[in-house]
Amino acid sequence: MYAKKFVACFLTLLNFDFVQPTVLKEDHPFDLVIFTQFWPQTVCKEWKEHNPSHTCAMPAKKDSWTIHGVWPTKLGTKTPAFCNRTWLFDPEEVRPIEKDLLAMWPNIEVESAYTLWAHEWNKHGTCAAVLEPLNSQLKYFQQGLTWLQKYFIYDILKEANIVPSDNKEYRIEDIYQAVLKNVSVRPAIECDREHGGNFIVEVRLCFSKKLELVDCDGIAFHDMEEYGSILTNCNPNSGVYYLENAVPKTVYVQLYKLLSWLQWFTL
């Protein structure tokens, strides 16, 4: 009997609950929900640059943009996050859609998809759950899949003749206008700007709490600024690469030119 009382007290102190928690009110207010798509080739490039031994789990379809996350967001900040630390990701909750998640919401950087899904649910999903359409793990991840199919960035860019290439540069204005024309709201576009280059890595679309498309004005992620009408961190004075391969031929060409210049300079 005493042992049972001890265990009960211990669990209470740790704030554990064996009953699946239910969000009853919005204790962590937010303004909108950001839906973010990755371009896997750039994600993989960044991952390999951090450590040459890194490998990537690329989607089966080479032209697939994939989901990064569904993020409740208060304008001007990166909050809220981790709204219920006792409501942890459970793979069994998303088992009915696991096949689709593996195809459209894979973890590019490591082999285990569960790592990414757990992070996204624990950090963002527990906050999104105050909205009835997102109030379970299955609903949360299913909404991401639904949005990807409806607003697939590859198809949106292709309509504007913007397709992956290791050698061609695109204007950020053209990429922005292609998305704006399709969805009729202002997106946010993120580039990987390491080594002075512009490599498109993410496109973000924003939704109201009623899950209706809205402008992304006011979101605060990765030093984004407004360049004219464009919300982006990409350098507007340089072209943007939309990589066809994670290690583009362009990189080898630029490296060769740099080595040749260094050899000439040191003679």
Short mmCIF file of C-alpha atoms in Angstrom, two decimals:
data_model
loop_
_atom_site.label_atom_id
_atom_site.label_comp_id
_atom_site.label_asym_id
_atom_site.label_seq_id
_atom_site.Cartn_x
_atom_site.Cartn_y
_atom_site.Cartn_z
CA MET A 1 0.00 0.00 0.00
CA TYR A 2 2.79 2.39 0.94
CA ALA A 3 4.60 1.53 -2.27
CA LYS A 4 1.52 2.45 -4.32
CA LYS A 5 1.18 5.77 -2.49
CA PHE A 6 4.86 6.51 -3.09
CA VAL A 7 4.55 5.82 -6.81
CA ALA A 8 1.42 7.99 -7.05
CA CYS A 9 3.15 10.90 -5.30
CA PHE A 10 6.24 10.50 -7.46
CA LEU A 11 4.22 10.61 -10.67
CA THR A 12 2.32 13.63 -9.44
CA LEU A 13 5.55 15.50 -8.80
CA LEU A 14 6.74 14.68 -12.31
CA ASN A 15 3.39 15.83 -13.71
CA PHE A 16 2.82 12.57 -15.54
CA ASP A 17 -0.64 11.66 -16.76
CA PHE A 18 -1.61 8.31 -18.17
CA VAL A 19 -4.73 9.82 -19.78
CA GLN A 20 -4.17 11.45 -23.18
CA PRO A 21 -4.28 15.18 -22.43
CA THR A 22 -6.98 17.36 -23.88
CA VAL A 23 -6.32 21.00 -24.64
CA LEU A 24 -9.24 22.96 -23.20
CA LYS A 25 -8.17 26.55 -23.75
CA GLU A 26 -5.51 28.56 -25.52
CA ASP A 27 -2.88 29.02 -22.85
CA HIS A 28 -0.22 29.74 -25.49
CA PRO A 29 -1.77 32.29 -27.88
CA PHE A 30 -0.72 32.57 -31.51
CA ASP A 31 -1.81 34.53 -34.57
CA LEU A 32 -1.46 32.18 -37.51
CA VAL A 33 -0.20 28.78 -38.64
CA ILE A 34 2.82 28.49 -40.92
CA PHE A 35 3.02 25.59 -43.34
CA THR A 36 6.61 25.04 -44.46
CA GLN A 37 7.86 23.01 -47.41
CA PHE A 38 11.49 21.94 -47.84
CA TRP A 39 13.42 21.54 -51.08
CA PRO A 40 15.26 18.27 -50.22
CA GLN A 41 18.26 18.89 -52.47
CA THR A 42 19.21 22.06 -50.59
CA VAL A 43 18.44 20.49 -47.21
CA CYS A 44 20.77 17.61 -48.08
CA LYS A 45 23.46 20.00 -49.31
CA GLU A 46 23.36 21.89 -46.00
CA TRP A 47 23.44 18.63 -44.04
CA LYS A 48 26.51 17.37 -45.90
CA GLU A 49 28.27 20.72 -45.53
CA HIS A 50 27.96 20.42 -41.76
CA ASN A 51 29.75 17.08 -41.87
CA PRO A 52 30.98 15.28 -45.03
CA SER A 53 30.11 11.93 -43.45
CA HIS A 54 26.42 12.81 -43.29
CA THR A 55 24.04 10.95 -45.56
CA CYS A 56 20.56 11.94 -46.64
CA ALA A 57 17.27 10.04 -46.79
CA MET A 58 15.92 11.53 -50.01
CA PRO A 59 12.30 11.10 -51.13
CA ALA A 60 11.64 8.49 -53.79
CA LYS A 61 10.33 11.12 -56.20
CA LYS A 62 13.17 13.43 -57.16
CA ASP A 63 10.83 16.35 -57.86
CA SER A 64 9.14 16.21 -54.45
CA TRP A 65 9.15 19.15 -52.13
CA THR A 66 8.54 17.75 -48.66
CA ILE A 67 7.02 19.01 -45.43
CA HIS A 68 9.11 20.62 -42.73
CA GLY A 69 6.32 21.51 -40.35
CA VAL A 70 3.02 23.07 -39.36
CA TRP A 71 3.86 25.84 -36.91
CA PRO A 72 1.47 27.94 -34.81
CA THR A 73 3.15 31.33 -34.64
CA LYS A 74 2.72 34.62 -32.84
CA LEU A 75 3.68 37.49 -35.13
CA GLY A 76 7.13 38.92 -34.49
CA THR A 77 8.30 35.89 -32.50
CA LYS A 78 9.03 32.18 -32.86
CA THR A 79 6.59 31.24 -30.11
CA PRO A 80 4.71 29.29 -28.88
CA ALA A 81 6.51 25.97 -28.52
CA PHE A 82 6.31 22.80 -26.41
CA CYS A 83 2.86 23.72 -25.08
CA ASN A 84 2.25 20.35 -23.40
CA ARG A 85 5.37 18.42 -22.47
CA THR A 86 3.33 15.42 -21.26
CA TRP A 87 1.61 14.87 -24.63
CA LEU A 88 4.45 13.12 -26.45
CA PHE A 89 4.48 11.85 -30.01
CA ASP A 90 3.08 8.34 -30.37
CA PRO A 91 3.83 6.51 -33.67
CA GLU A 92 0.66 4.45 -33.25
CA GLU A 93 -1.45 7.60 -33.57
CA VAL A 94 -0.24 8.20 -37.14
CA ARG A 95 -0.02 4.57 -38.23
CA PRO A 96 -2.99 4.95 -40.66
CA ILE A 97 -1.08 7.60 -42.66
CA GLU A 98 2.50 6.46 -42.03
CA LYS A 99 3.08 5.45 -45.66
CA ASP A 100 2.09 8.91 -46.87
CA LEU A 101 4.15 10.58 -44.15
CA LEU A 102 7.24 8.62 -45.20
CA ALA A 103 6.76 9.83 -48.77
CA MET A 104 5.79 13.44 -48.10
CA TRP A 105 7.13 14.24 -44.62
CA PRO A 106 10.44 12.35 -44.49
CA ASN A 107 13.44 13.19 -42.35
CA ILE A 108 16.07 14.18 -44.92
CA GLU A 109 18.88 14.55 -42.39
CA VAL A 110 18.71 11.18 -40.63
CA GLU A 111 17.26 7.78 -41.39
CA SER A 112 14.55 7.73 -38.69
CA ALA A 113 11.45 9.66 -39.74
CA TYR A 114 10.12 9.32 -36.19
CA THR A 115 12.77 11.77 -35.00
CA LEU A 116 11.40 14.58 -37.16
CA TRP A 117 7.75 13.73 -36.52
CA ALA A 118 8.30 13.60 -32.77
CA HIS A 119 10.08 16.95 -32.82
CA GLU A 120 7.36 18.61 -34.90
CA TRP A 121 4.51 17.28 -32.77
CA ASN A 122 6.16 17.86 -29.38
CA LYS A 123 7.28 21.40 -30.26
CA HIS A 124 4.50 22.63 -32.57
CA GLY A 125 1.64 20.14 -32.66
CA THR A 126 0.92 20.40 -28.94
CA CYS A 127 0.36 24.13 -29.49
CA ALA A 128 -1.69 23.72 -32.68
CA ALA A 129 -4.00 21.32 -30.83
CA VAL A 130 -6.12 24.18 -29.45
CA LEU A 131 -7.65 24.29 -32.94
CA GLU A 132 -10.28 21.58 -33.44
CA PRO A 133 -9.02 20.57 -36.94
CA LEU A 134 -5.55 19.96 -35.43
CA ASN A 135 -6.46 18.60 -32.00
CA SER A 136 -4.97 15.12 -32.41
CA GLN A 137 -1.72 13.78 -33.77
CA LEU A 138 -3.53 12.15 -36.68
CA LYS A 139 -5.35 15.38 -37.58
CA TYR A 140 -2.20 17.49 -37.26
CA PHE A 141 -0.09 15.37 -39.58
CA GLN A 142 -2.97 14.74 -41.98
CA GLN A 143 -3.44 18.49 -42.38
CA GLY A 144 0.19 18.83 -43.43
CA LEU A 145 -0.29 16.14 -46.06
CA THR A 146 -3.47 17.82 -47.31
CA TRP A 147 -1.75 21.18 -47.68
CA LEU A 148 1.22 19.66 -49.49
CA GLN A 149 -1.03 18.05 -52.07
CA LYS A 150 -3.04 21.25 -52.54
CA TYR A 151 -0.14 23.72 -52.59
CA PHE A 152 2.70 21.65 -54.04
CA ILE A 153 5.56 24.09 -54.61
CA TYR A 154 7.20 22.04 -57.35
CA ASP A 155 4.08 22.30 -59.52
CA ILE A 156 3.58 25.97 -58.66
CA LEU A 157 7.11 26.87 -59.76
CA LYS A 158 6.96 24.63 -62.81
CA GLU A 159 3.92 26.55 -64.07
CA ALA A 160 6.20 29.59 -64.19
CA ASN A 161 8.97 27.62 -65.97
CA ILE A 162 11.05 27.53 -62.81
CA VAL A 163 12.53 24.05 -62.60
CA PRO A 164 15.53 22.53 -60.80
CA SER A 165 18.92 23.18 -62.39
CA ASP A 166 22.46 23.12 -61.04
CA ASN A 167 23.63 25.82 -63.41
CA LYS A 168 20.74 28.23 -63.91
CA GLU A 169 20.03 31.11 -61.58
CA TYR A 170 16.54 32.50 -61.01
CA ARG A 171 15.46 35.89 -59.77
CA ILE A 172 13.92 35.89 -56.31
CA GLU A 173 11.23 38.20 -57.73
CA ASP A 174 10.18 35.52 -60.23
CA ILE A 175 10.01 32.78 -57.58
CA TYR A 176 7.98 35.00 -55.29
CA GLN A 177 5.57 36.07 -58.03
CA ALA A 178 5.04 32.45 -59.12
CA VAL A 179 3.87 31.49 -55.63
CA LEU A 180 1.87 34.68 -55.13
CA LYS A 181 0.04 34.22 -58.43
CA ASN A 182 -1.00 30.69 -57.46
CA VAL A 183 -2.06 31.15 -53.84
CA SER A 184 -3.00 34.87 -53.90
CA VAL A 185 -1.29 35.59 -50.54
CA ARG A 186 2.22 36.71 -49.68
CA PRO A 187 4.55 33.75 -48.97
CA ALA A 188 7.90 33.76 -47.22
CA ILE A 189 10.92 32.32 -49.02
CA GLU A 190 14.11 31.14 -47.32
CA CYS A 191 17.52 30.60 -48.89
CA ASP A 192 20.64 28.87 -47.70
CA ARG A 193 23.17 31.70 -48.03
CA GLU A 194 26.31 29.86 -46.95
CA HIS A 195 29.46 30.59 -48.98
CA GLY A 196 27.85 33.66 -50.53
CA GLY A 197 25.33 31.74 -52.62
CA ASN A 198 21.54 31.80 -52.75
CA PHE A 199 20.06 28.29 -52.65
CA ILE A 200 16.29 28.08 -52.20
CA VAL A 201 15.53 25.84 -49.23
CA GLU A 202 12.02 26.62 -47.95
CA VAL A 203 8.74 28.20 -48.99
CA ARG A 204 6.28 29.11 -46.24
CA LEU A 205 2.57 29.65 -46.61
CA CYS A 206 0.50 31.09 -43.79
CA PHE A 207 -3.00 30.27 -42.60
CA SER A 208 -5.43 31.86 -40.17
CA LYS A 209 -6.80 29.95 -37.20
CA LYS A 210 -9.68 29.01 -39.47
CA LEU A 211 -7.03 27.40 -41.71
CA GLU A 212 -7.62 29.93 -44.49
CA LEU A 213 -4.69 31.31 -46.48
CA VAL A 214 -3.40 34.69 -45.27
CA ASP A 215 -0.32 36.85 -45.95
CA CYS A 216 2.83 35.87 -44.07
CA ASP A 217 3.57 39.51 -43.15
CA GLY A 218 5.02 39.78 -39.66
CA ILE A 219 6.45 36.30 -39.19
CA ALA A 220 9.94 36.18 -37.69
CA PHE A 221 12.22 33.38 -38.90
CA HIS A 222 15.91 33.28 -39.85
CA ASP A 223 16.50 37.02 -40.29
CA MET A 224 13.80 37.44 -42.90
CA GLU A 225 13.27 40.98 -44.14
CA GLU A 226 11.07 42.70 -46.67
CA TYR A 227 12.81 43.47 -49.94
CA GLY A 228 10.21 45.57 -51.67
CA SER A 229 7.12 43.37 -51.50
CA ILE A 230 9.12 40.17 -50.92
CA LEU A 231 9.46 38.52 -47.51
CA THR A 232 12.72 36.57 -47.70
CA ASN A 233 16.24 36.17 -46.35
CA CYS A 234 17.58 35.60 -49.89
CA ASN A 235 19.98 38.22 -51.22
CA PRO A 236 17.87 40.10 -53.78
CA ASN A 237 21.00 41.27 -55.59
CA SER A 238 22.06 37.73 -56.48
CA GLY A 239 20.46 34.93 -58.46
CA VAL A 240 18.86 31.98 -56.67
CA TYR A 241 19.84 28.37 -57.33
CA TYR A 242 17.07 25.77 -57.34
CA LEU A 243 19.32 22.75 -57.14
CA GLU A 244 18.76 19.64 -59.20
CA ASN A 245 21.33 17.69 -57.17
CA ALA A 246 22.34 17.89 -53.52
CA VAL A 247 25.99 18.35 -54.54
CA PRO A 248 25.62 20.45 -57.70
CA LYS A 249 28.10 20.51 -60.52
CA THR A 250 28.17 24.27 -60.08
CA VAL A 251 29.89 23.78 -56.73
CA TYR A 252 32.67 21.77 -58.35
CA VAL A 253 33.09 24.40 -61.07
CA GLN A 254 33.31 27.20 -58.52
CA LEU A 255 35.79 25.19 -56.43
CA TYR A 256 37.94 24.55 -59.50
CA LYS A 257 37.96 28.25 -60.33
CA LEU A 258 38.90 29.11 -56.75
CA LEU A 259 41.76 26.60 -56.67
CA SER A 260 43.00 27.81 -60.05
CA TRP A 261 42.95 31.40 -58.82
CA LEU A 262 44.80 30.49 -55.62
CA GLN A 263 47.41 28.59 -57.63
CA TRP A 264 47.98 31.60 -59.90
CA PHE A 265 48.01 34.01 -56.94
CA THR A 266 50.67 32.02 -55.07
CA LEU A 267 53.05 31.66 -58.02
#
